[in-house]
Short mmCIF file of C-alpha atoms in Angstrom, two decimals:
data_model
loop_
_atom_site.label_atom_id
_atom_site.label_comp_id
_atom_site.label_asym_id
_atom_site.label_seq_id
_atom_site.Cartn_x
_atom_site.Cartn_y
_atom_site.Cartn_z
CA UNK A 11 0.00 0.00 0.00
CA UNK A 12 2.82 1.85 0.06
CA UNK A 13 2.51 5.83 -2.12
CA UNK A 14 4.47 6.14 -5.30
CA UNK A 15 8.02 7.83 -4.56
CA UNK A 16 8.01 11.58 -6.08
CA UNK A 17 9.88 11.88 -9.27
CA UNK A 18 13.43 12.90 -9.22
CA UNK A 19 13.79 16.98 -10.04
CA UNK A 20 15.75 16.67 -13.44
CA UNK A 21 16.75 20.31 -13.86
CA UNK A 22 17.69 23.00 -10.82
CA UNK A 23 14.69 24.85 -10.05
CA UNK A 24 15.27 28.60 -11.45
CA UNK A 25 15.43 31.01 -9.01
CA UNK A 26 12.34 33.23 -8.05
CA UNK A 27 9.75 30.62 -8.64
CA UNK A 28 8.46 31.14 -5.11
CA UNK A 29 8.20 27.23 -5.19
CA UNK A 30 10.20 26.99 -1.52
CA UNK A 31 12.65 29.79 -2.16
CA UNK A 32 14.79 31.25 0.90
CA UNK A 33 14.52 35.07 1.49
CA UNK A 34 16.47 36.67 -0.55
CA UNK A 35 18.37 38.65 2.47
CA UNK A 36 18.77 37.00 5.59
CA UNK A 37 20.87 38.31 8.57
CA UNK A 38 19.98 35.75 11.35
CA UNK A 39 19.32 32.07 11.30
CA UNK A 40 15.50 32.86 12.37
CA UNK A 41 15.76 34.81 8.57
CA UNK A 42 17.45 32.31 6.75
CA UNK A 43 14.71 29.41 7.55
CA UNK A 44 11.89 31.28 6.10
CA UNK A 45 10.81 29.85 2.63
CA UNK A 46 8.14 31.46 0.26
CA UNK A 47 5.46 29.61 -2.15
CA UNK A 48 3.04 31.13 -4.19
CA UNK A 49 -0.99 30.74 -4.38
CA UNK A 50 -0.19 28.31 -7.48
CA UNK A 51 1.97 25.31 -6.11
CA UNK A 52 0.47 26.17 -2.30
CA UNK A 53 -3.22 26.45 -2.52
CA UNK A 54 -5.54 23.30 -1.79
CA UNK A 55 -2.32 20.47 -2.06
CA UNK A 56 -2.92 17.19 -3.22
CA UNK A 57 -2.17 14.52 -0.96
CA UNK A 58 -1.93 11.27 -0.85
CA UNK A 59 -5.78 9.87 -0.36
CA UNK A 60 -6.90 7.45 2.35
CA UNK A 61 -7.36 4.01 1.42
CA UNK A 62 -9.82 1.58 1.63
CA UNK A 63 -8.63 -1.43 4.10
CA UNK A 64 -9.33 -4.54 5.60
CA UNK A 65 -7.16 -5.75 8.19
CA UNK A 66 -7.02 -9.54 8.70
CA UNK A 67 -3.70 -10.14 8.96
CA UNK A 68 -2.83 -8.64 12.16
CA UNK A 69 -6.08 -9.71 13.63
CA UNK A 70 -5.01 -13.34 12.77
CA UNK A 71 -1.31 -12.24 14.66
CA UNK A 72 -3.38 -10.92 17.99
CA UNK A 73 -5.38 -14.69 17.79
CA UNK A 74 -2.50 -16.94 16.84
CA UNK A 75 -1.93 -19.88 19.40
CA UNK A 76 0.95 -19.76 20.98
CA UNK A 77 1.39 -15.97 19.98
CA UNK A 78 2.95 -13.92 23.35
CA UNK A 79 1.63 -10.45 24.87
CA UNK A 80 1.81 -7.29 22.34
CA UNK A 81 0.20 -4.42 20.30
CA UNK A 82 -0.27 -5.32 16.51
CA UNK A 83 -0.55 -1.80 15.32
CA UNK A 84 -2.97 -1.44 11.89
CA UNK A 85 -0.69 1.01 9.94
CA UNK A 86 -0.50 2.01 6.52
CA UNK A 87 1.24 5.29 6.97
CA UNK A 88 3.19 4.37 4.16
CA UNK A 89 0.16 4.34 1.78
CA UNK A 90 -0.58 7.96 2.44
CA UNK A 91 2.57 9.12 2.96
CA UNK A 92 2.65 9.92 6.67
CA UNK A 93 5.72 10.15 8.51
CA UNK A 94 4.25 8.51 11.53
CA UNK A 95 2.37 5.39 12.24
CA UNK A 96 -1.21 6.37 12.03
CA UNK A 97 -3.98 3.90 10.37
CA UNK A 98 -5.99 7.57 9.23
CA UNK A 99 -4.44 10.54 9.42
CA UNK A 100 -5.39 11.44 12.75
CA UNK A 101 -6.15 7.87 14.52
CA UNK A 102 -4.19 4.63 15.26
CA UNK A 103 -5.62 1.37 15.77
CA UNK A 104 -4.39 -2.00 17.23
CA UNK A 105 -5.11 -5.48 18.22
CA UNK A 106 -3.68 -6.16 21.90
CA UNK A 107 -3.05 -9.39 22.76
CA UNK A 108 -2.33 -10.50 26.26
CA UNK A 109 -1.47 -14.12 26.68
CA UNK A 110 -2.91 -16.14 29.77
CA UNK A 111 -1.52 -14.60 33.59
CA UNK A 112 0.52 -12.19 31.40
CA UNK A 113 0.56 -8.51 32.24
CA UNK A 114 0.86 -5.78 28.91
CA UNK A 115 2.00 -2.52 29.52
CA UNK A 116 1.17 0.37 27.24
CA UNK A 117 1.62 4.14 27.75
CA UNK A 118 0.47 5.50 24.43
CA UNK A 119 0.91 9.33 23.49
CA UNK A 120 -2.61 10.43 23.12
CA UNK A 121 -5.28 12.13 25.11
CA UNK A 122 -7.64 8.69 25.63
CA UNK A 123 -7.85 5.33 24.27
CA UNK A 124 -11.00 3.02 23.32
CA UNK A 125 -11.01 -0.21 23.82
CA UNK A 126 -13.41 -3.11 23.06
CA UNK A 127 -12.81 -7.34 24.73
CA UNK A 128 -12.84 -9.48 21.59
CA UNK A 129 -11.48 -12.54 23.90
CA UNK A 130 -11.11 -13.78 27.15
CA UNK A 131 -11.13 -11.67 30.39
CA UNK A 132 -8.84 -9.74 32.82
CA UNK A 133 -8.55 -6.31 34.57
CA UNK A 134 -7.01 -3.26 32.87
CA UNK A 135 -5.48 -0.32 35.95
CA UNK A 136 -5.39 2.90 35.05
CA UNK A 137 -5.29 6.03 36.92
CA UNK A 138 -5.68 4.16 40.16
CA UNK A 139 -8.87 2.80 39.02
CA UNK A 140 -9.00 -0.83 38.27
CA UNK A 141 -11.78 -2.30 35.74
CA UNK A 142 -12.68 -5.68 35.42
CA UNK A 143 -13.49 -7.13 31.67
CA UNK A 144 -14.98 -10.16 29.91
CA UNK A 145 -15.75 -10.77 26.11
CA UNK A 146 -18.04 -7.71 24.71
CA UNK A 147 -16.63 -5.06 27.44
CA UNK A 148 -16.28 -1.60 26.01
CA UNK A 149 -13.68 0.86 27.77
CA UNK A 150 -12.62 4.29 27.26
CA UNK A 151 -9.38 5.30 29.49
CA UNK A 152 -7.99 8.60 30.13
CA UNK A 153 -4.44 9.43 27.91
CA UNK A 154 -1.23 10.18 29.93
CA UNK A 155 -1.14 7.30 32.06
CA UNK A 156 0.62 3.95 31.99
CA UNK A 157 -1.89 1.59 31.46
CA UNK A 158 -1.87 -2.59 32.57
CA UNK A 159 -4.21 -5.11 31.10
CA UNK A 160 -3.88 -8.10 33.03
CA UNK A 161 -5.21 -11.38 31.35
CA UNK A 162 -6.89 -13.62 33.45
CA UNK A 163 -4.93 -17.30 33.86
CA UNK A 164 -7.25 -19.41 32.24
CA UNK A 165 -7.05 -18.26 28.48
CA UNK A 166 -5.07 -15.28 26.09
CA UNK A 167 -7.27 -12.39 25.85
CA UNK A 168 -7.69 -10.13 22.84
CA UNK A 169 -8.56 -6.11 22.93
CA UNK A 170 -9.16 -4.08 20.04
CA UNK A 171 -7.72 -0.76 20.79
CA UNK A 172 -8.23 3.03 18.82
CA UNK A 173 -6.02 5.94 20.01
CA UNK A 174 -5.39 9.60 18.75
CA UNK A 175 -1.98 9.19 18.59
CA UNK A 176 -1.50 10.58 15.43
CA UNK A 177 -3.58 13.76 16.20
CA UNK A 178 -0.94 14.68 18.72
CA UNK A 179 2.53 12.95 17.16
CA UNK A 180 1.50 15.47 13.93
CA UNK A 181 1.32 18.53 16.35
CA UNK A 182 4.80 17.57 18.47
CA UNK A 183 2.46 17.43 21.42
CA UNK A 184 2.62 15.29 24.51
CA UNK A 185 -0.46 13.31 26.43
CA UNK A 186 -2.14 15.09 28.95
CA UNK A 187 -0.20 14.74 32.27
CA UNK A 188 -2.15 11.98 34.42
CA UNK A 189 -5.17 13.56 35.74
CA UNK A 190 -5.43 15.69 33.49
CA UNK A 191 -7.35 13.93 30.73
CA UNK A 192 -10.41 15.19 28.66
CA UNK A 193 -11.91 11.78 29.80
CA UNK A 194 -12.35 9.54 32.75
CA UNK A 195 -12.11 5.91 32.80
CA UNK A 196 -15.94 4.45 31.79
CA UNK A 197 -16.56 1.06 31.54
CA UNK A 198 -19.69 -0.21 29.15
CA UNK A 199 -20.70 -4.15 30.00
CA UNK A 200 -21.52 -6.41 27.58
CA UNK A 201 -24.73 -6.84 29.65
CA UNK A 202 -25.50 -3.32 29.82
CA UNK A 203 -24.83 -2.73 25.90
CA UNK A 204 -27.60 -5.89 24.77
CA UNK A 205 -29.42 -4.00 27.30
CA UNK A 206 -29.40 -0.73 25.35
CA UNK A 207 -29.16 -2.57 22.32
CA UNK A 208 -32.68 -3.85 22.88
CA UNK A 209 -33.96 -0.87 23.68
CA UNK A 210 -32.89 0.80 20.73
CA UNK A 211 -34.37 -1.60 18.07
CA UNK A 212 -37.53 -0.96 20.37
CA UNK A 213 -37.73 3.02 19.20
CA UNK A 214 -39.28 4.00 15.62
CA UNK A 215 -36.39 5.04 13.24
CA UNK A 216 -37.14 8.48 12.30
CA UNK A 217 -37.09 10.74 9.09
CA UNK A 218 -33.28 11.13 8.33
CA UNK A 219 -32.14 8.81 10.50
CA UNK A 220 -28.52 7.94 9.71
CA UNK A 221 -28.67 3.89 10.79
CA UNK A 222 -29.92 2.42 13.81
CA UNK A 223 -27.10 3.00 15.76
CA UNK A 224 -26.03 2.99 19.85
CA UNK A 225 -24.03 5.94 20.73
CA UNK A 226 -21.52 5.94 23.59
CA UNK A 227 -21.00 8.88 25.42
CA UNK A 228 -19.94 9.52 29.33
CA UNK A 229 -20.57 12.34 31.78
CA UNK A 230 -17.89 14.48 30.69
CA UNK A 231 -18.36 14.59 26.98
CA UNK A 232 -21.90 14.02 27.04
CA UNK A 233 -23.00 17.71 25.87
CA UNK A 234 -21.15 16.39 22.52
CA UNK A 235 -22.33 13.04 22.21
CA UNK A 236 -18.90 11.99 21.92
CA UNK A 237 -16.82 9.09 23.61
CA UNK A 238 -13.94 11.17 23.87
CA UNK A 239 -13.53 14.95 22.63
CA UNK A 240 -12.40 13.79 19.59
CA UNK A 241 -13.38 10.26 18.65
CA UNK A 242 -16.93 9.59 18.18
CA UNK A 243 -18.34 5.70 18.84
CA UNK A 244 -21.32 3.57 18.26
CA UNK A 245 -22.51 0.90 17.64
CA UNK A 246 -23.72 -0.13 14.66
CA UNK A 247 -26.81 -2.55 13.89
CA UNK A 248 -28.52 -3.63 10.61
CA UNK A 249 -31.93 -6.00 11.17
CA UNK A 250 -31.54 -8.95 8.54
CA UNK A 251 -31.88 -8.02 4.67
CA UNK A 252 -31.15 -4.55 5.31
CA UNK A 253 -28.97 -1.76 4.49
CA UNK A 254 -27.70 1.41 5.53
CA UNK A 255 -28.64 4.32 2.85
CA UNK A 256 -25.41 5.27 0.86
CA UNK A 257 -24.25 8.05 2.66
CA UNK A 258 -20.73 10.35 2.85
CA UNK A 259 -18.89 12.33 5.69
CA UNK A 260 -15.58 13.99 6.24
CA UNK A 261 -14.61 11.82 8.84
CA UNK A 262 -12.31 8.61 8.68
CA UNK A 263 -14.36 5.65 9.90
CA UNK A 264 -12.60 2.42 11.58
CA UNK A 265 -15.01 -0.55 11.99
CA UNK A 266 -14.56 -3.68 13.63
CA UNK A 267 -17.16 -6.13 12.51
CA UNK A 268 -18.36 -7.59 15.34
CA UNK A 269 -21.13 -9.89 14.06
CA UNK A 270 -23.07 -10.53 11.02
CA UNK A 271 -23.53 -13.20 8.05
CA UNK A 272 -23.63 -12.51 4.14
CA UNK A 273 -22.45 -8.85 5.13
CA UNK A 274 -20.50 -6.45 3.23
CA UNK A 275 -20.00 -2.61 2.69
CA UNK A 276 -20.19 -0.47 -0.77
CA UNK A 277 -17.08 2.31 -0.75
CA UNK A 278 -17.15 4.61 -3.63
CA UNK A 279 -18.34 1.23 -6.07
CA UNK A 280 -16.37 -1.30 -4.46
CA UNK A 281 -17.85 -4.19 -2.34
CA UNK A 282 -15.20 -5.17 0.99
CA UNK A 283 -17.07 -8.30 2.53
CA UNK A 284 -17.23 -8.08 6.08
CA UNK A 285 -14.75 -10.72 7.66
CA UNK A 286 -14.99 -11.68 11.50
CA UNK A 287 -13.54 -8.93 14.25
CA UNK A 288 -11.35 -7.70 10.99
CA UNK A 289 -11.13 -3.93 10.94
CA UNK A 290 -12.31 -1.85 7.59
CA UNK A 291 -11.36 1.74 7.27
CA UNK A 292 -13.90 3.72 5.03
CA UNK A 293 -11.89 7.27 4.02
CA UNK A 294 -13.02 9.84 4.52
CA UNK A 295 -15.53 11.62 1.92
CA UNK A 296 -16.40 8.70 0.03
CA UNK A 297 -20.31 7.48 -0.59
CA UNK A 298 -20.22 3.85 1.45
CA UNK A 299 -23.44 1.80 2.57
CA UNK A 300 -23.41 -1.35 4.66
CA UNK A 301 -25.69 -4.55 3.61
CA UNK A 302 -27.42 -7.54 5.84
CA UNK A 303 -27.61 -10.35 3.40
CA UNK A 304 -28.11 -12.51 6.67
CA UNK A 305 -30.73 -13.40 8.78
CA UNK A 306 -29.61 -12.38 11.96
CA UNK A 307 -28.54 -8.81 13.33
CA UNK A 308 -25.46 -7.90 12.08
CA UNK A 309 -23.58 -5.59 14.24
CA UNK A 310 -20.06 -3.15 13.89
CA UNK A 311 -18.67 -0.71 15.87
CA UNK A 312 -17.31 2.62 14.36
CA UNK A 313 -14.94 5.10 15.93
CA UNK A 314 -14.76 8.15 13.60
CA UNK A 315 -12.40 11.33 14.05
CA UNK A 316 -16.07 12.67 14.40
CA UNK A 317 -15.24 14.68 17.01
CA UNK A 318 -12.60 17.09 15.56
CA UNK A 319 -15.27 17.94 12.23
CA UNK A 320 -18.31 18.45 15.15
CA UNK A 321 -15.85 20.94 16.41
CA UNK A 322 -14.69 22.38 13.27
CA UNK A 323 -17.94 22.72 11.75
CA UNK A 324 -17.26 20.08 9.07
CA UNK A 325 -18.49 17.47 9.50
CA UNK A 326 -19.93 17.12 5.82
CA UNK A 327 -22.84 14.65 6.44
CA UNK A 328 -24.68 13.79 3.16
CA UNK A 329 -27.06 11.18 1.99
CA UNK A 330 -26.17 9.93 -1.64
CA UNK A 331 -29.21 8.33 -2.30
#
């Protein structure tokens, strides 16, 4: 996936092209590191787009027998020419995998950190706070912290784990100092989510209604709907020969498909077939629509760099059909 390399310059650039040129008189060193463009090769850059994924492979690393404790980061920097690990351009995701009685420590440089039990159980400490976890758990922790996720003895556990970090590596900034996090650690059951779950498929879907979806929020970012400041989450669901209307937005999407037969999602033309706990990444501003050719529920969860285009003002929501 890597980008194509940028072609060689075959000739010296002439002078006063304004395409990078130095100052023309500089006394200091602040002077000489200035560089000028013009409204030509400067305006409205093309970059390297975002593109369409499905991660298997190190979703079959995280679940290998035998495999030890680690993070299998879901990368392809390289593909959109980033200079930092970052699966979009402003979030990273990974599958954690802590083998049985094993202890992983991460400390990861971003302001909070979702994560969702695929396998097994344990206890993650953060903070002070200590939260228990079985299969179907949903956490968001607080950035800045060292975190442990304990497995418990009996068999390897597997989280599935979405960070900021590239929001703040692209900016040179640090995680908040502990304490000081936008969030708090929350802790959504599996219990309590078929809970709300069931109440949601209980409500009329109304006029405009983008999905049938669950929304996690928390007392601190609740005024924004948002799991963190932000990355948005929910949980998606799609009854049995259904679909979600064709739709685009400015924000990245990251789904994990949780559950669901005969399911598959439409990006810009192209069909990606959901594949068990794999992770799809729908860029952003392309028409996409999810399909149920099942006959049970199918459900995904979506984190989306939601948050930052709320904020901004840009969010872009559009239905395409």
């Amino acid at each position: 996936m890597s980008a194509p390399a940028a072609a060689p310059r075959t000739a010296p650039r002439p002078a006063g092209t304004l395409d990078g040129d130095p100052p023309i008189e500089a006394a200091t060193a602040a002077q000489r590191r200035a560089r000028f463009f013009n409204s030509g090769n400067a305006f409205n850059l093309k970059l390297a787009a975002v593109p369409r994924a499905r991660f298997e492979a190190e979703r079959d690393a995280a679940f290998a027998d035998g495999a030890p404790s680690g993070c299998h980061p879901l990368d392809q920097s390289a593909a959109f020419d980033c200079r930092f690990a970052a699966t979009t351009p402003l979030v990273l995701a990974h599958y954690l995998r802590i083998d049985a009685g094993d202890i992983l420590v991460t400390r990861f440089r971003a302001s909070g950190e979702i994560h969702c039990v695929l396998a097994g159980s344990g206890e993650t400490t953060v903070g002070g706070e200590t939260i228990a976890w079985g299969p179907g758990d949903v956490m968001v922790l607080p950035g800045g912290h060292v975190v442990e996720h304990r497995a418990a003895s009996g068999a390897p556990a597997v989280l599935w784990s979405v960070t900021n970090e590239p929001a703040l590596v692209f900016e040179g900034l640090n995680p908040p100092i502990p304490g000081k996090a936008p969030v708090d650690p929350v802790h959504y059951t599996a219990a309590e989510i078929t809970r709300q779950v069931a109440v949601l498929q209980a409500l009329p879907e109304q006029a405009g209604q983008a999905g049938v979806a669950l929304i996690f929020s928390a007392e601190r970012t609740a005024d924004s709907r948002n799991a963190m400041p932000s990355l948005t989450l929910a949980l998606n669901t799609l009854a049995p020969g259904t679909h979600q209307r064709a739709h685009r937005h400015n924000a990245a999407a990251i789904t994990l498909c949780l559950d669901g037969d005969s399911c598959f999602s439409m990006i810009d033309g192209e069909r990606i077939d959901w594949s068990p706990l794999a992770t799809m990444i729908t860029p952003p501003g392309e028409v996409h629509s999810h399909h149920n050719g099942g006959d049970r529920l199918a459900r995904f969860l979506i984190v989306q760099d939601g948050g930052w285009h709320y904020h901004a003002r840009t969010m872009g929501f559009a239905f395409a059909e």
